[in-house]
mmCIF file of C-alpha atoms in Angstrom:
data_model
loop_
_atom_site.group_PDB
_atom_site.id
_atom_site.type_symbol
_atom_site.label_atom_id
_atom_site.label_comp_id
_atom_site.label_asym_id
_atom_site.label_seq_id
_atom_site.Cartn_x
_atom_site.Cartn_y
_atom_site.Cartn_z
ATOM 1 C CA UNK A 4 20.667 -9.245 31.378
ATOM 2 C CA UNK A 5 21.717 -6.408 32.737
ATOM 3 C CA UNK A 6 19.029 -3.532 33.666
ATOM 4 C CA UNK A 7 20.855 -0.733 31.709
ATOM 5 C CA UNK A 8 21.331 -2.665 28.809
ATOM 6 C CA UNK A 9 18.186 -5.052 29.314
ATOM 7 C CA UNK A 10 16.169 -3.443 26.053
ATOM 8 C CA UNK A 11 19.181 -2.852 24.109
ATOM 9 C CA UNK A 12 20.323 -6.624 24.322
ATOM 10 C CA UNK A 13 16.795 -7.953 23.711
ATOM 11 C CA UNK A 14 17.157 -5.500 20.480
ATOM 12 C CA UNK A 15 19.726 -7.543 19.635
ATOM 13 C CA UNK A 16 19.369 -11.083 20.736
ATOM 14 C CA UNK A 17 15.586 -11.174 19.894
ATOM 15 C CA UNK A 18 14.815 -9.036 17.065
ATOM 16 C CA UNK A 19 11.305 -10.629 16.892
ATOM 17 C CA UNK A 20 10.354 -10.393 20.292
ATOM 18 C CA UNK A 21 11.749 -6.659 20.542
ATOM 19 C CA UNK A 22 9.729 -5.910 17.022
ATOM 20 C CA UNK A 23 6.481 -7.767 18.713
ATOM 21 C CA UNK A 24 6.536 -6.065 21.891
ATOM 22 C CA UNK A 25 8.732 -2.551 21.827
ATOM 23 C CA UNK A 26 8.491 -1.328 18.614
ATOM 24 C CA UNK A 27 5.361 1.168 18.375
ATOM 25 C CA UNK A 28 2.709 0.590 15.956
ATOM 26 C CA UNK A 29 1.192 3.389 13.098
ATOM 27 C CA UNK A 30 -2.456 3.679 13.279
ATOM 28 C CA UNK A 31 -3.507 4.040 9.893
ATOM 29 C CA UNK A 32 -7.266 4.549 8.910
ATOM 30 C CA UNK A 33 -8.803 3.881 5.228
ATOM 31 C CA UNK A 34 -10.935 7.484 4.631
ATOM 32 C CA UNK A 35 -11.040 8.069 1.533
ATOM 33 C CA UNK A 36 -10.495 5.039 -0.235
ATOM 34 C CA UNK A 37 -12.531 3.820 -2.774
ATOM 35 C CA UNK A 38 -12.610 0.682 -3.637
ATOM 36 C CA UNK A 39 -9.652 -1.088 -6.171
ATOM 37 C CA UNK A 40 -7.490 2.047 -5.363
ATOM 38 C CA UNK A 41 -5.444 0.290 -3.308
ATOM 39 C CA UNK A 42 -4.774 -3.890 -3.699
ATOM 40 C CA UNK A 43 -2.319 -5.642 -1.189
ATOM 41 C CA UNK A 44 -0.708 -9.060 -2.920
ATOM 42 C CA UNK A 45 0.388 -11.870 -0.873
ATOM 43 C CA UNK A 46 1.729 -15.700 -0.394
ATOM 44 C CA UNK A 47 0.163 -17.066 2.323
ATOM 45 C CA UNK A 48 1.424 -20.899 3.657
ATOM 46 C CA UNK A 49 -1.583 -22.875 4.429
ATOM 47 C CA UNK A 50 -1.937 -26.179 6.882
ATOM 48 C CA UNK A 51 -3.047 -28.424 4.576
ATOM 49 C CA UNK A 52 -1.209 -31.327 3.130
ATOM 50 C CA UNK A 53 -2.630 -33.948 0.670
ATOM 51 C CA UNK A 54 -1.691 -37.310 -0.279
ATOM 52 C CA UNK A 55 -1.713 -38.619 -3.748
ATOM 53 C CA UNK A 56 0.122 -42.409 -3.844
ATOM 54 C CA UNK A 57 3.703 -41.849 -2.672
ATOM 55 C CA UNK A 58 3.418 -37.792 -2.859
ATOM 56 C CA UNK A 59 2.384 -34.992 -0.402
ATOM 57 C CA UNK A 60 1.459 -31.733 -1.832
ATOM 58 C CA UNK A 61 1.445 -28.952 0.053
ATOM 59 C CA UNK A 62 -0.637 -25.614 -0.281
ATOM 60 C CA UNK A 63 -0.095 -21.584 -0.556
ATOM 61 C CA UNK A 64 -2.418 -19.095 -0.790
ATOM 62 C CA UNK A 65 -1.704 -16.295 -3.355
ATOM 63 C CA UNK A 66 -3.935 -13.604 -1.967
ATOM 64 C CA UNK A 67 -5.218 -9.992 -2.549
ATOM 65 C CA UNK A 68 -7.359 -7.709 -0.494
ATOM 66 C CA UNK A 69 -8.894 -4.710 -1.730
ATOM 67 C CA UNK A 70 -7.974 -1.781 1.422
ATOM 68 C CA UNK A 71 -11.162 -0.163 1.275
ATOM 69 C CA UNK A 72 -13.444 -3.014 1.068
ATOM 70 C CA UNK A 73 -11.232 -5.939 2.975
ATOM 71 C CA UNK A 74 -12.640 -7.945 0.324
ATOM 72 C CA UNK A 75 -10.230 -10.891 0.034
ATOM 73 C CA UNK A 76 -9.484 -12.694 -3.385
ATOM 74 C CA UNK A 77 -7.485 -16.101 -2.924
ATOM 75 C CA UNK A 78 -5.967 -18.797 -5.364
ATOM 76 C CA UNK A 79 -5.061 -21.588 -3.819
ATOM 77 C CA UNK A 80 -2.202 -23.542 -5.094
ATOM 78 C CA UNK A 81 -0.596 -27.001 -4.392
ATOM 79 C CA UNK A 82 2.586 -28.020 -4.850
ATOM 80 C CA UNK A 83 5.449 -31.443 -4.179
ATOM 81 C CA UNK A 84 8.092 -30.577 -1.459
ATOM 82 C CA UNK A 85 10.372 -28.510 -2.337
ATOM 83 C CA UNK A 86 8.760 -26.397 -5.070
ATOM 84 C CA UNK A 87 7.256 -22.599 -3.847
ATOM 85 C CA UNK A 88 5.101 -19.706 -5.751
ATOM 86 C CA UNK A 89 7.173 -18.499 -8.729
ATOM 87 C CA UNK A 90 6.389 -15.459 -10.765
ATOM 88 C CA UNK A 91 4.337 -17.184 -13.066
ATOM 89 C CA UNK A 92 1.411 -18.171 -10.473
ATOM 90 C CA UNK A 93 1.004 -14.543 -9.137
ATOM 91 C CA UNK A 94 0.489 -13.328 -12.445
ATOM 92 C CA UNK A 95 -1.715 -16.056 -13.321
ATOM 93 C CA UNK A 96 -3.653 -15.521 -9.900
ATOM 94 C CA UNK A 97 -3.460 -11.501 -10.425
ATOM 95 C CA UNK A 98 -5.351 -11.872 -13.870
ATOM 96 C CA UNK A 99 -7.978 -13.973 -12.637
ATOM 97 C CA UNK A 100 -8.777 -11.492 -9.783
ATOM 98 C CA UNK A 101 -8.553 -8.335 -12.310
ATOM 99 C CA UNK A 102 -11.057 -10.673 -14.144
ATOM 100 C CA UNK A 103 -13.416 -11.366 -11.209
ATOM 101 C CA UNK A 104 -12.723 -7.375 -9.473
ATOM 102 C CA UNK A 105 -11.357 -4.866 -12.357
ATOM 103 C CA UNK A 106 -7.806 -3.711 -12.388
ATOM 104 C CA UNK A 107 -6.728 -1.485 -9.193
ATOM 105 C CA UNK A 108 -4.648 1.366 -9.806
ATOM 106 C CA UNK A 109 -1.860 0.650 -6.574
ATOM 107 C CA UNK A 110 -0.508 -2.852 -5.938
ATOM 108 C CA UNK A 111 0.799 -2.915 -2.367
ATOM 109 C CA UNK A 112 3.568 -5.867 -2.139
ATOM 110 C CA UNK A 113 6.239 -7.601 -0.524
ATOM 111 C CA UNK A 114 9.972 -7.987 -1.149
ATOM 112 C CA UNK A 115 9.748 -11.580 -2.425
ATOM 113 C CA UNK A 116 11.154 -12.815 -5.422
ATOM 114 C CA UNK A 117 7.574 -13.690 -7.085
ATOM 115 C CA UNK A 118 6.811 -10.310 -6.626
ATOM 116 C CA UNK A 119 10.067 -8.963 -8.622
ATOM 117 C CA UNK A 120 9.082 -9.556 -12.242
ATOM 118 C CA UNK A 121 10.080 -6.526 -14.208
ATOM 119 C CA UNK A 122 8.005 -7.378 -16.959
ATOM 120 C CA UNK A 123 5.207 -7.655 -15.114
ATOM 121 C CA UNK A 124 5.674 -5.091 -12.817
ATOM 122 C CA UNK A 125 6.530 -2.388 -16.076
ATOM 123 C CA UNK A 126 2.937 -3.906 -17.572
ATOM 124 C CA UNK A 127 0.960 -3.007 -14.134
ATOM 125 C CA UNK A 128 2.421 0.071 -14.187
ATOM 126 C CA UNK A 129 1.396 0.974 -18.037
ATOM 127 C CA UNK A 130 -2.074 -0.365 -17.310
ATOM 128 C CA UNK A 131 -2.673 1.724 -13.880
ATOM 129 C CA UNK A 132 -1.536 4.668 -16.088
ATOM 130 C CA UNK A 133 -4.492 4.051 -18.158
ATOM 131 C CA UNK A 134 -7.146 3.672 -15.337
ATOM 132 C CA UNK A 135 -5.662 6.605 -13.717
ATOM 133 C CA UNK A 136 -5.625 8.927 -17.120
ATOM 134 C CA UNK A 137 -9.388 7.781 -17.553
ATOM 135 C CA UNK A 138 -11.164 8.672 -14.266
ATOM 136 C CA UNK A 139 -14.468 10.958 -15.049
ATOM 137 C CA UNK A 140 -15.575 13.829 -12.420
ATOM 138 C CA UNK A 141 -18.590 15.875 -12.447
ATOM 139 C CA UNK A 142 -17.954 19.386 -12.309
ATOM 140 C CA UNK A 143 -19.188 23.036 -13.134
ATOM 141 C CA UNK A 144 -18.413 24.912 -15.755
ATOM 142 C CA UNK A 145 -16.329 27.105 -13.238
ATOM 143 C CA UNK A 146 -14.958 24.551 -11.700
ATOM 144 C CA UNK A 147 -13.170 22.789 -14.572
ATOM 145 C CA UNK A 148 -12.333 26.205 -15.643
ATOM 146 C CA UNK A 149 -10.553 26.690 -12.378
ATOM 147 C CA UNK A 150 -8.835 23.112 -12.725
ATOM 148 C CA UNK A 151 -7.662 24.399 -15.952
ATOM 149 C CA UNK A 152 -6.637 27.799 -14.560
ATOM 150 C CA UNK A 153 -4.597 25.967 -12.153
ATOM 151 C CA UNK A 154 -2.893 24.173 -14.633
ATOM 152 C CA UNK A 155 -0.771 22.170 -11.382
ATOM 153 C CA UNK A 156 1.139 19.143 -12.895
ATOM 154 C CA UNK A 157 -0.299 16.192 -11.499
ATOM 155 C CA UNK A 158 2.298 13.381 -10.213
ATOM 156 C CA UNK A 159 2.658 11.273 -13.117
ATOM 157 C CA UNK A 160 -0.401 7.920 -12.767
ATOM 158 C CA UNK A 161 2.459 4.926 -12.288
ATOM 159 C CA UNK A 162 5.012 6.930 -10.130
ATOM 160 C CA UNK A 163 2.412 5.274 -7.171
ATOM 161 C CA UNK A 164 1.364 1.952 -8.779
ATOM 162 C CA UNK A 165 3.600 -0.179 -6.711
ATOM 163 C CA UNK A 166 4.162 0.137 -3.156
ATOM 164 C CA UNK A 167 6.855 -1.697 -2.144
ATOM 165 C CA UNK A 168 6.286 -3.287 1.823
ATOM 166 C CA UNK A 169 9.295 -2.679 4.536
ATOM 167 C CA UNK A 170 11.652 -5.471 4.417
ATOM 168 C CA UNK A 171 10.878 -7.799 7.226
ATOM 169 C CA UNK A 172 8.156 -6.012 8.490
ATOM 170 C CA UNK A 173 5.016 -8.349 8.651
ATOM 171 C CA UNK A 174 2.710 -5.805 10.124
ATOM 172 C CA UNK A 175 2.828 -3.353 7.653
ATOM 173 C CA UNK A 176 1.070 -5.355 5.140
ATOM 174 C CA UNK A 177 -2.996 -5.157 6.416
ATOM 175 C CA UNK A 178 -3.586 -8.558 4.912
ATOM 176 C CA UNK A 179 -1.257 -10.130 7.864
ATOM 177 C CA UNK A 180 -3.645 -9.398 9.791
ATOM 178 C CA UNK A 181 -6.330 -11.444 7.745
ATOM 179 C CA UNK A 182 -4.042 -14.188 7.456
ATOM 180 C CA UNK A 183 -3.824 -14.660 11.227
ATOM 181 C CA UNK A 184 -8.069 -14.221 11.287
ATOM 182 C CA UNK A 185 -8.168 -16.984 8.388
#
């Protein structure tokens, strides 16, 4: 490689390497969070292959971490060669984790094509409506008269429910980063 061109063909030999090592990172923090406001949704290969008679079955980890708590919720799944996580086992794994943590009002995800399910994805957003239309605050007398008064048009409750992840970008989903630690 040339030196004038030496970052500009790694760009475009390597995109990995260049994305690893050149491309600067956001520093995000989680202030303000509470917890369930935010819930990232992932597959997750694991390294663990069973034997049953003339079979191997391989596992995936359908996983969800809450942002503000880094509480991690996993379903593991096995499957024959060949077969992968369709639509159907992230929704069943998403309702047993809104059974076991409540319903969160964002779902952070991924591109994939288990994560593209209109249906479901129109049904999370109705629902997160509903958790968002029914939060409670404490206030004065003057200061709900104020919020009233202000009469500001909040965004509507679903416009944020799903957050879709960068294409190809690995490190902007936190749980990544859990993955690795697991």
């Amino acid at each position: 490689l040339r030196r004038g061109v030496g970052l500009a063909a790694i760009k475009e030999r390597h995109a990995k390497l260049f994305f690893d090592q050149y491309t600067p990172r956001i520093k995000r923090n989680r202030d303000g969070l509470r917890p369930m406001d935010v819930v990232i949704g992932d597959v997750h290969p694991h390294d663990v292959c069973v034997q049953y008679g003339d079979r191997i079955v391989h596992a995936r980890l359908i996983a969800w971490l809450d942002l503000a708590t880094y509480d991690i919720h996993v379903t593991a799944v096995f499957f024959e060669e060949g077969r992968s996580v369709r639509q159907e086992d992230i929704a069943r794994s998403f309702v047993v984790m809104v059974e076991d943590w409540g319903l969160p009002k964002s779902l952070y995800l991924d591109n994939g094509k288990e994560y593209k399910w209109q249906e479901m994805i129109a049904g999370f957003k109705a629902l997160a409506g509903l958790t968002n239309a029914f939060e409670c605050f404490i206030k004065s007398a003057g200061e709900a008269q104020e919020m009233v008064d202000l009469e500001i048009a909040a965004p509507a409750p679903e416009a944020r429910a799903i957050i879709r992840a960068r294409p190809y970008n690995a490190p902007a989903k936190q749980i990544e980063g859990v993955f690795g630690i697991l």
